[in-house]
Each structure stands twice: as structure tokens, then as C-alpha cells.
Short mmCIF file of C-alpha atoms in Angstrom, two decimals:
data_model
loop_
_atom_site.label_atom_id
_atom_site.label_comp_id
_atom_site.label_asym_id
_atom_site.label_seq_id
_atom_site.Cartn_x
_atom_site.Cartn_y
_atom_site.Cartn_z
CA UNK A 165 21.94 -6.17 21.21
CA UNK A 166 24.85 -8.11 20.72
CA UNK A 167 23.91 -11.59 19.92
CA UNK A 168 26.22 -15.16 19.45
CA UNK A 169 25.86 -15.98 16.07
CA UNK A 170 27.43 -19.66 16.24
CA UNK A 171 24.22 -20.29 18.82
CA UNK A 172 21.60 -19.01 16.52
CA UNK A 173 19.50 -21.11 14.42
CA UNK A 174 20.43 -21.02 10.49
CA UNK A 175 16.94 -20.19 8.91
CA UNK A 176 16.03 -19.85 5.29
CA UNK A 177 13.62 -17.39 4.36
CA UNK A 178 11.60 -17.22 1.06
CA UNK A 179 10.29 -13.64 0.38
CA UNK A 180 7.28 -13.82 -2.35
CA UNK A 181 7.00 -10.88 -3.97
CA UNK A 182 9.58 -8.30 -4.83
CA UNK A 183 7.50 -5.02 -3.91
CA UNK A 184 8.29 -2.52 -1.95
CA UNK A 185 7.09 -4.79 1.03
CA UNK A 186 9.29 -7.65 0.18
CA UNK A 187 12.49 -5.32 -0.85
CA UNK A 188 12.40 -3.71 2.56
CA UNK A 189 11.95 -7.29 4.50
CA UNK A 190 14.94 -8.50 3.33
CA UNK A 191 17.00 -5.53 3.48
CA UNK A 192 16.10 -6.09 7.17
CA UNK A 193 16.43 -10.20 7.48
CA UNK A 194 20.14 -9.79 5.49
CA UNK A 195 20.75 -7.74 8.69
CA UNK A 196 21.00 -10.25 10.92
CA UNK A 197 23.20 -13.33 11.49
CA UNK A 198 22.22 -17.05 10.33
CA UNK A 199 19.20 -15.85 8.25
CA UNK A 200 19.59 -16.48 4.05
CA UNK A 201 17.34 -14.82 2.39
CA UNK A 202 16.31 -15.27 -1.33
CA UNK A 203 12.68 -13.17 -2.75
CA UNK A 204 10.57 -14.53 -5.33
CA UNK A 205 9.57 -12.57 -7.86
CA UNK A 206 7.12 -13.62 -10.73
CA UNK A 207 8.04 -10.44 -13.51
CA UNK A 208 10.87 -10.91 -15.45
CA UNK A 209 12.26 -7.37 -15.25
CA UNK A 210 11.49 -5.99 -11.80
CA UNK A 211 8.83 -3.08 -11.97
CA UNK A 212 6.76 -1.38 -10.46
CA UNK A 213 3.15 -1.46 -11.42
CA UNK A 214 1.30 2.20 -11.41
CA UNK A 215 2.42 5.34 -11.01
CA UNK A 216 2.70 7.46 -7.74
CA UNK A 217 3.12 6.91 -4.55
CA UNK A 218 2.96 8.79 -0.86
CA UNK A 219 5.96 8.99 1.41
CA UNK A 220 4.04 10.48 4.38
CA UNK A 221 6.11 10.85 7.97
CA UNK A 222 5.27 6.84 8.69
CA UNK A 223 6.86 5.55 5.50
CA UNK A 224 10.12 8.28 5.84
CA UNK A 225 10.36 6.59 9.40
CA UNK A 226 10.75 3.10 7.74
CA UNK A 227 13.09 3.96 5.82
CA UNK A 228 15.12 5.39 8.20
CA UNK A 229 15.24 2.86 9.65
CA UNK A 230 16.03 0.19 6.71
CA UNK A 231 19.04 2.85 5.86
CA UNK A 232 17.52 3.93 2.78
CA UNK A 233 16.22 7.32 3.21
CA UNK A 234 18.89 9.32 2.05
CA UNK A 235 18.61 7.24 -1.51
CA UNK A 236 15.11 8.57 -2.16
CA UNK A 237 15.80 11.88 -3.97
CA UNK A 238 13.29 12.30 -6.29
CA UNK A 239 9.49 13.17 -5.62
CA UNK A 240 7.07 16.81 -5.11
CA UNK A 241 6.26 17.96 -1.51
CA UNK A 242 2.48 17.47 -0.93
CA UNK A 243 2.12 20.63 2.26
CA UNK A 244 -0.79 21.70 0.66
CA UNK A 245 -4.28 19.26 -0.38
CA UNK A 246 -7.25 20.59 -1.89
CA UNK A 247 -10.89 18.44 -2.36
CA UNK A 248 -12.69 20.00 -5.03
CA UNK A 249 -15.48 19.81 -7.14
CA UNK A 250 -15.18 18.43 -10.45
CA UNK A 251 -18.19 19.34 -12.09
CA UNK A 252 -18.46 23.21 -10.70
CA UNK A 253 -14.72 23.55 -9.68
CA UNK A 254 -15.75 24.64 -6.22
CA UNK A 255 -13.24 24.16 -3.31
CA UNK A 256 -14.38 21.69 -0.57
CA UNK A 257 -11.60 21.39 1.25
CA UNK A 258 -7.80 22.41 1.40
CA UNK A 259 -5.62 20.83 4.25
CA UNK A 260 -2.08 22.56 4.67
CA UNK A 261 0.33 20.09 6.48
CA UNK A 262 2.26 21.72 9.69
CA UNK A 263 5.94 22.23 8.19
CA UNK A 264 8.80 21.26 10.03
CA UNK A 265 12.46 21.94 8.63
CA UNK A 266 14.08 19.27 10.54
CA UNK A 267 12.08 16.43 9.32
CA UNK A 268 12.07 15.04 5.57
CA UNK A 269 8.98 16.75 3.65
CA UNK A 270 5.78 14.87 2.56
CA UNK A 271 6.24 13.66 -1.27
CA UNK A 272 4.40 12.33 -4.04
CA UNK A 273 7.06 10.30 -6.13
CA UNK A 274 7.42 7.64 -8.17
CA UNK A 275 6.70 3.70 -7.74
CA UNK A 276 9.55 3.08 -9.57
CA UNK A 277 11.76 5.90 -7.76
CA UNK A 278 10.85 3.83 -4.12
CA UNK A 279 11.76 1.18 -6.02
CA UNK A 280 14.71 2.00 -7.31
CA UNK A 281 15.85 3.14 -3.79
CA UNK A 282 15.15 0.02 -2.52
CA UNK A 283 17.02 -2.11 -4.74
CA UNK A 284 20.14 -0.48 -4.12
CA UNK A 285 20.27 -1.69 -0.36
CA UNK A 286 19.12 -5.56 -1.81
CA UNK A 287 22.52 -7.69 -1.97
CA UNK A 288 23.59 -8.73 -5.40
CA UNK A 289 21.76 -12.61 -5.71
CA UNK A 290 18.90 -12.06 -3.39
CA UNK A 291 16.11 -11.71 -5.80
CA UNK A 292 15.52 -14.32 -8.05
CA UNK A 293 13.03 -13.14 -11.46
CA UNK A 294 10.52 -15.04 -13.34
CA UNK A 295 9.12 -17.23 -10.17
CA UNK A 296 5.07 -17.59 -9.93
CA UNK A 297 4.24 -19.41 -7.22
CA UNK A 298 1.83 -22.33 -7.95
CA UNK A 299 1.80 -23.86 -4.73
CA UNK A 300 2.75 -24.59 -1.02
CA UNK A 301 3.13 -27.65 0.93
CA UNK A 302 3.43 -27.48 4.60
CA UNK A 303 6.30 -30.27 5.12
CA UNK A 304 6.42 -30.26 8.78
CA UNK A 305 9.72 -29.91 10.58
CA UNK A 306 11.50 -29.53 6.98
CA UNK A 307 9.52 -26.73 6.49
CA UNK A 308 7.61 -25.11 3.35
CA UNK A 309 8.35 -26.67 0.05
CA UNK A 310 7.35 -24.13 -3.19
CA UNK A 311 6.51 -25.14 -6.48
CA UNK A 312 7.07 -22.51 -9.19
CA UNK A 313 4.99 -22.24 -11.99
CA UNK A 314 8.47 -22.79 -14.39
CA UNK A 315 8.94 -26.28 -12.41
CA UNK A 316 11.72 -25.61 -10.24
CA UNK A 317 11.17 -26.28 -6.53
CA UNK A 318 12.56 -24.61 -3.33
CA UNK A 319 12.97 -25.34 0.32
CA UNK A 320 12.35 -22.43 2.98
CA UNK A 321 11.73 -22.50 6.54
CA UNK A 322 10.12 -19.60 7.03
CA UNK A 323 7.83 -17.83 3.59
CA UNK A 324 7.14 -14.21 4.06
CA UNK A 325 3.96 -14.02 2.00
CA UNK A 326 4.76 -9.89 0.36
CA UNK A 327 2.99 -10.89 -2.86
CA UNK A 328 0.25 -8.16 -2.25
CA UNK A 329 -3.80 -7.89 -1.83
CA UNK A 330 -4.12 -10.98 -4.72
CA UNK A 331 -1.70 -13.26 -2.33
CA UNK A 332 -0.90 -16.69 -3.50
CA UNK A 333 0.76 -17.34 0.11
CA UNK A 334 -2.21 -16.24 2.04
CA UNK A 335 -4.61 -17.95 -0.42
CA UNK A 336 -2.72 -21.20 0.27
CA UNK A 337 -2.15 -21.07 3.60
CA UNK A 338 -5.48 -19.91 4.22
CA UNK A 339 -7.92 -21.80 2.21
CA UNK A 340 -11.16 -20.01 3.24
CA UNK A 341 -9.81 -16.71 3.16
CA UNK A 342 -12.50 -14.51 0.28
CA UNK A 343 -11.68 -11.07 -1.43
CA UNK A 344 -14.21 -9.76 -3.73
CA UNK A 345 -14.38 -6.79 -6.38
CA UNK A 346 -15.44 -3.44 -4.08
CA UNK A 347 -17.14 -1.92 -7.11
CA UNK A 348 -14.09 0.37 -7.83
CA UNK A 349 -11.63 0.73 -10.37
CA UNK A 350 -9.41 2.58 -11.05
CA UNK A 351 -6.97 4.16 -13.58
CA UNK A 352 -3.62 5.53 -13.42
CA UNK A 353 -1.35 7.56 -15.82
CA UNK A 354 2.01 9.18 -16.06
CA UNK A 355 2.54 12.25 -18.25
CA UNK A 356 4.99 15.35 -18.53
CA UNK A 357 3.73 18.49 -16.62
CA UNK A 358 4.05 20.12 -19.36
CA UNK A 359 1.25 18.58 -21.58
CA UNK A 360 -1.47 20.11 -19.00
CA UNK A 361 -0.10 22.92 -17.40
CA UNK A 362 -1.81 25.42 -19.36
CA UNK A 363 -5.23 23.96 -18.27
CA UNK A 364 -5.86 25.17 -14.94
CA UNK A 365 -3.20 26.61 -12.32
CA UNK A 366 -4.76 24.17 -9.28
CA UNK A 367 -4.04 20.97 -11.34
CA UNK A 368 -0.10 22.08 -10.05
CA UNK A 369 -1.33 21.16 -6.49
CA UNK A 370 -2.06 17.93 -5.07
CA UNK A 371 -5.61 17.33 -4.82
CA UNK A 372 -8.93 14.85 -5.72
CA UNK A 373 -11.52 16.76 -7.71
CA UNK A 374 -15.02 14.32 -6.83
CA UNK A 375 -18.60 13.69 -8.43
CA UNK A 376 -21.08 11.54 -5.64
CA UNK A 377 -19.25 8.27 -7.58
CA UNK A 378 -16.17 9.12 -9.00
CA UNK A 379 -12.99 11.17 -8.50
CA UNK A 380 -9.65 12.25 -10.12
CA UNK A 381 -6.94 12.91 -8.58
CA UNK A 382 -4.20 14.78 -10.02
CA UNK A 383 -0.36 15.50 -8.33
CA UNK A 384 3.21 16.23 -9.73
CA UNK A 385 5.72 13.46 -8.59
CA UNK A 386 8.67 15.13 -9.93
CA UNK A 387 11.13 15.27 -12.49
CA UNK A 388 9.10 17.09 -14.51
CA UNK A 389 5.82 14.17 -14.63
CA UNK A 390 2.39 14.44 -13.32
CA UNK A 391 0.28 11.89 -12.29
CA UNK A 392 -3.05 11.28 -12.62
CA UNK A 393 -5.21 8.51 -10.71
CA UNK A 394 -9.11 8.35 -11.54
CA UNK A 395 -11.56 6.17 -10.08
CA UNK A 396 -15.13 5.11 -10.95
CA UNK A 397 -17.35 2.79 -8.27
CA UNK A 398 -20.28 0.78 -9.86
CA UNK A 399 -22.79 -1.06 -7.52
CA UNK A 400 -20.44 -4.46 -7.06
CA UNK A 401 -23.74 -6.71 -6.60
CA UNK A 402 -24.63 -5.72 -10.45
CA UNK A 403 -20.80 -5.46 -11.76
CA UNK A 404 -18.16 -8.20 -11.58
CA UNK A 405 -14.49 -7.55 -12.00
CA UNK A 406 -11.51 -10.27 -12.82
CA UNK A 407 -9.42 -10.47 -10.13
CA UNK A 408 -6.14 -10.52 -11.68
CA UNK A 409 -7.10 -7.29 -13.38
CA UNK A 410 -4.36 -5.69 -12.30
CA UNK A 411 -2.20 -2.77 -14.48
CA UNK A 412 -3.92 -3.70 -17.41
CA UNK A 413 -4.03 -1.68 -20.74
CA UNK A 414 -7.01 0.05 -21.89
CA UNK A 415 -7.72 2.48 -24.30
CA UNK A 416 -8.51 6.77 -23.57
CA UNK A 417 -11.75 6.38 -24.90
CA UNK A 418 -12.60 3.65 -22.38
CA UNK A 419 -11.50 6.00 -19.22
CA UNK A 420 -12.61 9.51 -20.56
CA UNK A 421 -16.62 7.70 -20.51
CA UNK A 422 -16.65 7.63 -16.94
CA UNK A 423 -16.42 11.32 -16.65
CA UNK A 424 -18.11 13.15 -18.95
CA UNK A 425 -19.72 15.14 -16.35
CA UNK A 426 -16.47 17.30 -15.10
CA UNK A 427 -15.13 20.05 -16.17
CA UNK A 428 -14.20 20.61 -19.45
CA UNK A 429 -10.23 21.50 -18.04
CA UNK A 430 -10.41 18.27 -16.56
CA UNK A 431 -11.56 16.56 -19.40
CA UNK A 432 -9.06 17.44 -21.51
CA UNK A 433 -6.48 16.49 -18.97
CA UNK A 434 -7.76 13.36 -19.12
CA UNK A 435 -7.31 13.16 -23.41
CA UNK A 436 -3.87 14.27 -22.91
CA UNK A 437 -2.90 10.59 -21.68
CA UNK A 438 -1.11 9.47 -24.89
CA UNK A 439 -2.64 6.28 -26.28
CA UNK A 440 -1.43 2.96 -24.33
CA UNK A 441 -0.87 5.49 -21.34
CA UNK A 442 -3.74 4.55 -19.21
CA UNK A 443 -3.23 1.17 -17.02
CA UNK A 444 -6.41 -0.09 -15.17
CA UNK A 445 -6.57 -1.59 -11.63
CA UNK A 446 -9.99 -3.33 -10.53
CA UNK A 447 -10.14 -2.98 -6.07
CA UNK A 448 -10.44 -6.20 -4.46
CA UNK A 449 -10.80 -6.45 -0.51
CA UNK A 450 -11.22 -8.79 2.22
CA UNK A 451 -12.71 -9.41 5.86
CA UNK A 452 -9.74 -9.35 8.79
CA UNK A 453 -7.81 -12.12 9.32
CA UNK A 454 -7.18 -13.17 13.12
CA UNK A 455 -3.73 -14.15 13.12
CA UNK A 456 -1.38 -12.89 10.10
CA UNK A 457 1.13 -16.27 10.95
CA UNK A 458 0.37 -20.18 9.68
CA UNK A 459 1.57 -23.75 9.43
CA UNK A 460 3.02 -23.33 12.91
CA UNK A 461 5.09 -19.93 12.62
CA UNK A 462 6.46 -20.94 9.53
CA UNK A 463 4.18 -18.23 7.10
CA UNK A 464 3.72 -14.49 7.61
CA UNK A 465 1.85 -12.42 5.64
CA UNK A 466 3.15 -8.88 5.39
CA UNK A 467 1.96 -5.37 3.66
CA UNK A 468 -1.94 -5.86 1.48
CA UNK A 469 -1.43 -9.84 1.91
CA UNK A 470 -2.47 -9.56 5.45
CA UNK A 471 -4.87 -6.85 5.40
CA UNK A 472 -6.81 -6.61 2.04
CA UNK A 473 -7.90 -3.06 2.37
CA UNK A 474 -7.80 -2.20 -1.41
CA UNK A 475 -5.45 0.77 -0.36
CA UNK A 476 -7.75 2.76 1.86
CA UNK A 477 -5.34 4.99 3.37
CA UNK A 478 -2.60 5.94 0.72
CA UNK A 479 -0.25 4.10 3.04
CA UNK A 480 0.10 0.43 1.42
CA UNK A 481 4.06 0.59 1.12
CA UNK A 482 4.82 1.90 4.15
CA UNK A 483 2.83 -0.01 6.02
CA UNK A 484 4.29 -3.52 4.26
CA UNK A 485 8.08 -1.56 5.43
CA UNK A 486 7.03 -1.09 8.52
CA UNK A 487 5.64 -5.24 8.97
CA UNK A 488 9.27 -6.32 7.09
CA UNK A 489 11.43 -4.25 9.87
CA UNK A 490 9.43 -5.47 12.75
CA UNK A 491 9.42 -8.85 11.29
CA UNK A 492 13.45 -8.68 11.43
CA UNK A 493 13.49 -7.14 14.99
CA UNK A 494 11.34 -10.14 16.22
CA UNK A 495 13.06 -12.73 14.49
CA UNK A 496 16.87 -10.82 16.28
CA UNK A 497 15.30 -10.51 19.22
CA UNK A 498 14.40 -14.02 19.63
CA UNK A 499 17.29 -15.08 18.13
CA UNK A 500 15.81 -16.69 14.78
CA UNK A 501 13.11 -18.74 17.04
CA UNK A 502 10.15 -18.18 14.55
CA UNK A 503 7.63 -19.69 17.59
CA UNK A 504 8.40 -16.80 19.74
CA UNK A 505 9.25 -14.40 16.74
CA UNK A 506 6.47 -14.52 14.67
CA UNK A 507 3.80 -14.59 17.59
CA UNK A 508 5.53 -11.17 18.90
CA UNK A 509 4.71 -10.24 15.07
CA UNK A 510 1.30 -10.70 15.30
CA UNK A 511 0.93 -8.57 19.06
CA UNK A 512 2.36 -6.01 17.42
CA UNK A 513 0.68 -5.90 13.87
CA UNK A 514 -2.51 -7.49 14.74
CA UNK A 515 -4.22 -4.60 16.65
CA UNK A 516 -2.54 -1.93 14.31
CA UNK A 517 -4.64 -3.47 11.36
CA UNK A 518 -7.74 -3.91 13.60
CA UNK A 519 -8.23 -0.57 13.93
CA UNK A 520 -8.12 0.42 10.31
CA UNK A 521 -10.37 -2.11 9.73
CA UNK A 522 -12.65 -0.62 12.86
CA UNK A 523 -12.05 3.32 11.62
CA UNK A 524 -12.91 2.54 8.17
CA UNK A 525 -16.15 0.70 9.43
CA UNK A 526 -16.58 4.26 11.51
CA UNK A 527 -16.18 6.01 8.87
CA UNK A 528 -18.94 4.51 6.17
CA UNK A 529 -21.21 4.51 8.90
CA UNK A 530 -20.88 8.00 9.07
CA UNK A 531 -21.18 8.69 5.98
CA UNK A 532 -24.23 6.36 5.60
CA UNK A 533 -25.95 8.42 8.71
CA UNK A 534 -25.24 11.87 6.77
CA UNK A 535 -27.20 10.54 3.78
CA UNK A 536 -29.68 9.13 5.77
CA UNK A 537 -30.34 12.45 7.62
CA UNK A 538 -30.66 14.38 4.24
CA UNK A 539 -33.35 12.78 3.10
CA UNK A 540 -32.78 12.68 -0.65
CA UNK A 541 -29.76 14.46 -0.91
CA UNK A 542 -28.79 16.82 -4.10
CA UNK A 543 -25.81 16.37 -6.27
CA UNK A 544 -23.46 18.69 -3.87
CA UNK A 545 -24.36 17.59 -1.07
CA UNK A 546 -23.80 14.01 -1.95
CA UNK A 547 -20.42 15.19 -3.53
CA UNK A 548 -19.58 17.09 -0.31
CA UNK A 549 -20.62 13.93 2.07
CA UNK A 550 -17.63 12.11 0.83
CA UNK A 551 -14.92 14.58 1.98
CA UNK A 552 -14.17 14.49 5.65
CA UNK A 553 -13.86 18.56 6.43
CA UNK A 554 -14.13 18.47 10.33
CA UNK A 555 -10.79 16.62 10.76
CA UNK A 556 -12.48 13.42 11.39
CA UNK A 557 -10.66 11.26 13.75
CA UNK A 558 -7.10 11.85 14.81
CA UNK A 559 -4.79 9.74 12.14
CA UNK A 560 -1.11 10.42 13.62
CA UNK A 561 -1.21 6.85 14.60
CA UNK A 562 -1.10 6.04 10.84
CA UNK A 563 0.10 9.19 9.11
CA UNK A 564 2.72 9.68 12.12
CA UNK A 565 3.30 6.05 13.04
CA UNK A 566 7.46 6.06 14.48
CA UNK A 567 8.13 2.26 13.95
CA UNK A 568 11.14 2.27 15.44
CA UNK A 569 9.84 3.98 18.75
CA UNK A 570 6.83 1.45 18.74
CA UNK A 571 9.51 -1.95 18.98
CA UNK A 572 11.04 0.29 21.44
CA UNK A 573 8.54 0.38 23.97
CA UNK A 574 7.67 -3.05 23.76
CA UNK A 575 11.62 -4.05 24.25
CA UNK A 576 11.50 -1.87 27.19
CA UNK A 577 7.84 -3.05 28.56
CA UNK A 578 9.13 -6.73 28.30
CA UNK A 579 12.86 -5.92 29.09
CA UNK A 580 11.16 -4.38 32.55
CA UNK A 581 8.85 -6.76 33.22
CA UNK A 582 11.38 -9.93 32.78
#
């Protein structure tokens, strides 16, 4: 679509939040004409917090899209999945993805690889370091003034809120809006394939070994590193959590005392993690919102800002790509009118997050049912109850999700009908 540019609106946009959500929105707003785009960040070096991170077909498609596919060259194909055990070592469950040689392979990589790849398709002055947000004020027709926590002050009229599950934006701009702890936390660690590979041949293959409350999960990501993510849930009425614990350091003893019950292999993979390695992350999440736009269209939320999930599906980043692209389509396709942009946002986003929110709600009731139907339920069975063996529910429309083909049949729906 060839579009006027001297016609269009000039419209500043404030990204806050320099993820992998807010990275890949403005790669897509410095696409098109009349929109200046500057992202907030609060770190002073630009990071990544954590350690892996999927790139399933949805997320590949994203990128695709924002052009930056091809920079993504690092990360270990995940065709196999195995569910084990991890007190007996039994196998519950091993899923091998369909291969298909003329589409990019499944990966575990890097956060700071996605990153990386990101950055290089950011223009040079976009991203401005070491801004907090404090505060919003909705200023009418002049738009959204920010107040940064160094003093400094900024003018936008439009504020993508990318600044994740703990979202100042989506705090501000909507007050009553709760997230609480989910009982889980969870820690993450980096270390060289090497330290563990002599511990068990299986720990080469991506896969969550599970007691009834807890799991590891262990996966190369490439390069020679391994990853390791273990969580622990404790009964959230009883057990309170900070919420901005978030990538903080803790010691080995700390972690290792949450599982003492697996196997010994698995236990010493765990006191491999060389002190200062571990970094915890307490799970917050929150109800569904109704709309994900505010202050009359001039606040989006994109990625976990508008649907607190806690990271359910493994998907986080590509879904927060996948809201920054369509974002930039809207906003093109209306020609920078952020009335008729951002409310084609929400029909299109809205309904995708409703029914995560509906299939996890499926899904725990399920579960709950099982247990129910056992009675009082031994150790394996309560072990096996977590893993879904019988396919569960189609989940192409995540896992598979073509973002680009999904704007194209509204275009074509609304081109048709008009």
C-alpha cells in the first residue's frame, strides 16, 4: 500500500521497555512514514534478563516478517521433547516435532542472542538507557506526558506500554488492574555443556524432568551452553513473594533445597551452577483485561503487559513481536489515526489472548477433575497428572500462529466488504 506521506499525521511514539517486545515494535513503527519513535529503557546497559528462550514456528514468522530472521544464527533445534520423572527417571512422555526442510527449525537459544538480533535492525538513537518510568499524565489532545525517575520529562502521543508482566504503563493507565504471586518461582542458569555432560546422556535433549510440585527443565541453547530452568510452587495463600523479584541473585544452596528428592544425576547438575550463577524469578499473574488500549487510543499495552500470564505457554516474546507488527500494520493502514488504529489492535489481539486465558482455565480444570477422580492419588500418578500425554487440545493456533497471514485476511475481509 502506497500511502501520501505529506497527508499523514506526524505521531510520536514512546516505547517503554526495550525487550524483545519493544525492539520488534519499533523496528516496525520506524517502517512507516511520519511516525518518530524513541523506547525507554530503565537498565543502563541493555540486557536481557534469564537465560533461554523458544523460537517455535509463531515467533520465526515474526521475525520474518520484522526482517530479522536471517540475523538469528545461534540456538539448538528442539525436534525431540521428553517429560520425565525426576525422582525414578521414568519417561512420561516424548513428543517428536514433524520436520520440514523448507521451514527454519524449532530452537532453544539465547535471550541475549534474540536480543542481539534485534538490536541490529533498531536505528542508531532510538533507544534511550537509564529511563524508569515514575509516572503518566493523560494531557488530553497534547497527549501523554512521562516523568522519569532521573527527572527528565517527555512528550509522546501515543505510549506503547512493552515494559512486561510488572507494567508501569498498564499499572498507570489502569489503576485497578491486580497481579499477585502464583505460588511459583523459579530459577534459571547458564552453564557450559561440558560441566554436565558426563551425567546422564538424556540431559543432551530438551526436556522437563517433574515431582507433583516441582520441575527442572534442562536444554542446550548453543554455542556450547546449557540451560537449566527449575521451578518450585508453594501454596500462594501461605507464601508471599515481592513483586519486583525479578533476576535476582541467590545462592546454590538456596535452589538445590527444593529438590532433594530427584535423582542424584540431577542433583548434581544442579551443584554444577557455579556460585552467583543462579538468578531467581518469583511468577506474578493477572485476571484479563477487556480492552488492551487507554486514555482515548493514546496507550497500548503489548507482549506480558497486556496479558499477565506468568509465561504459560513458552511463547512470551513472540507473542509481544507479533502485537508490535500488527500494531504497525494498524497504525499504516489507517494512516497514523490511532482512533481507528488502535481499536483494529484490540479486534485482532483481544480474542487471541481470550482464549489462552479460556484454554488455560480448560486445562486446570482438567487437571483438577483427574485428581478428583483418583481419590487420593500416589506420588506417580500425581507426577503423571501434570503432563498432558493425549495431545490435549490442538495448539497450532499458538505454536503455528502465521501473523502475517492473520492481518491478511482481515485486509481482505474489510477490503471486500468496503
Amino acid at each position: 500500500m502506497t500511502v501520501d506521506s505529506s497527508s499523514l499525521r506526524h505521531l510520536r511514539v514512546a516505547v517503554i521497555g526495550g525487550g524483545p517486545g519493544g525492539l520488534a515494535t519499533a523496528i516496525a513503527l520506524t517502517k512507516i512514514p511520519n511516525v518518530s519513535v524513541t523506547v525507554y529503557e530503565q537498565a543502563s546497559i541493555l540486557r536481557e534478563v534469564g537465560a533461554g528462550i523458544s523460537i517455535g514456528t509463531n515467533t520465526w514468522n515474526v521475525l520474518e516478517l520484522l526482517g530479522v530472521a536471517d540475523t538469528l544464527t545461534s540456538g539448538h533445534p528442539t525436534w525431540v521433547i521428553l517429560n520425565m520423572s525426576g525422582r525414578s527417571g521414568e519417561q512420561l512422555d516424548r513428543r517428536e516435532k514433524v520436520r520440514d526442510s523448507t521451514k527454519r527449525p524449532p530452537i532453544r537459544t539465547q535471550r541475549t542472542k534474540l536480543q542481539s538480533a534485534l538490536l541490529v535492525h533498531v536505528k542508531p538513537g532510538v533507544i534511550k538507557l537509564s529511563k524508569r518510568l515514575a509516572r503518566m499524565l493523560d494531557k488530553g489532545r497534547e497527549g501523554v506526558e512521562l516523568h522519569f525517575e532521573d527527572g527528565s520529562v517527555a512528550i509522546a502521543d501515543l505510549v506503547v506500554g512493552a515494559d512486561g508482566i510488572r507494567s508501569v504503563v498498564r499499572d498507570t493507565a489502569w489503576p485497578n488492574y491486580e497481579i499477585k504471586f502464583t505460588g511459583t518461582t523459579i530459577w534459571r542458569a547458564l552453564l557450559p555443556w561440558d560441566d554436565v555432560k558426563d551425567l546422564d546422556p538424556r540431559f543432551g535433549t530438551t526436556g522437563w524432568w517433574h515431582t507433583p510440585t516441582t520441575h527442572v527443565y534442562f536444554s542446550p541453547v548453543g554455542e556450547g551452553l546449557w540451560e537449566i530452568a527449575s521451578r518450585a510452587w508453594q501454596d500462594p495463600a501461605t507464601h508471599s513473594a515481592n513483586k519486583k523479584s525479578w533476576g535476582v541473585p541467590v545462592d546454590n544452596v538456596h535452589v538445590e533445597s527444593h529438590f532433594t528428592e530427584y535423582l542424584p544425576e540431577i542433583r548434581k547438575a544442579l551443584g554444577r551452577v557455579p556460585p552467583g550463577g543462579w538468578r531467581e524469578f518469583a511468577a506474578f499473574a493477572g485476571p484479563e483485561l477487556t480492552q488492551l488500549t487507554a486514555w482515548e487510543n493514546k496507550v497500548v499495552l503489548v507482549g506480558d503487559s497486556s496479558h499477565a500470564l506468568s509465561g504459560a505457554f513458552g511463547s512470551g516474546a513472540g507473542f509481544a513481536m507479533e502485537d508490535g507488527w500488527i500494531l504497525a500494520q494498524a497504525l499504516a493502514y489507517w494512516k497514523n489515526d490511532t482512533s481507528k488504529a488502535l481499536h483494529l489492535f484490540d479486534t485482532l489481539r483481544l480474542p487471541y489472548y481470550s482464549r489462552m486465558y479460556a484454554h488455560l482455565a480448560t486445562e486446570a480444570d482438567k487437571r483438577a477433575l483427574k485428581l478428583k477422580e483418583l481419590g487420593n492419588p500416589t506420588y506417580d500418578e500425581r507426577v503423571k497428572n501434570k503432563i498432558i500425554t493425549d495431545g490435549g487440545k490442538d495448539m497450532s493456533w499458538i505454536y503455528k500462529n502465521d501473523i502475517g497471514a492473520v492481518w491478511k485476511e482481515w485486509v481482505n475481509a474489510f477490503d471486500g466488504a468496503s
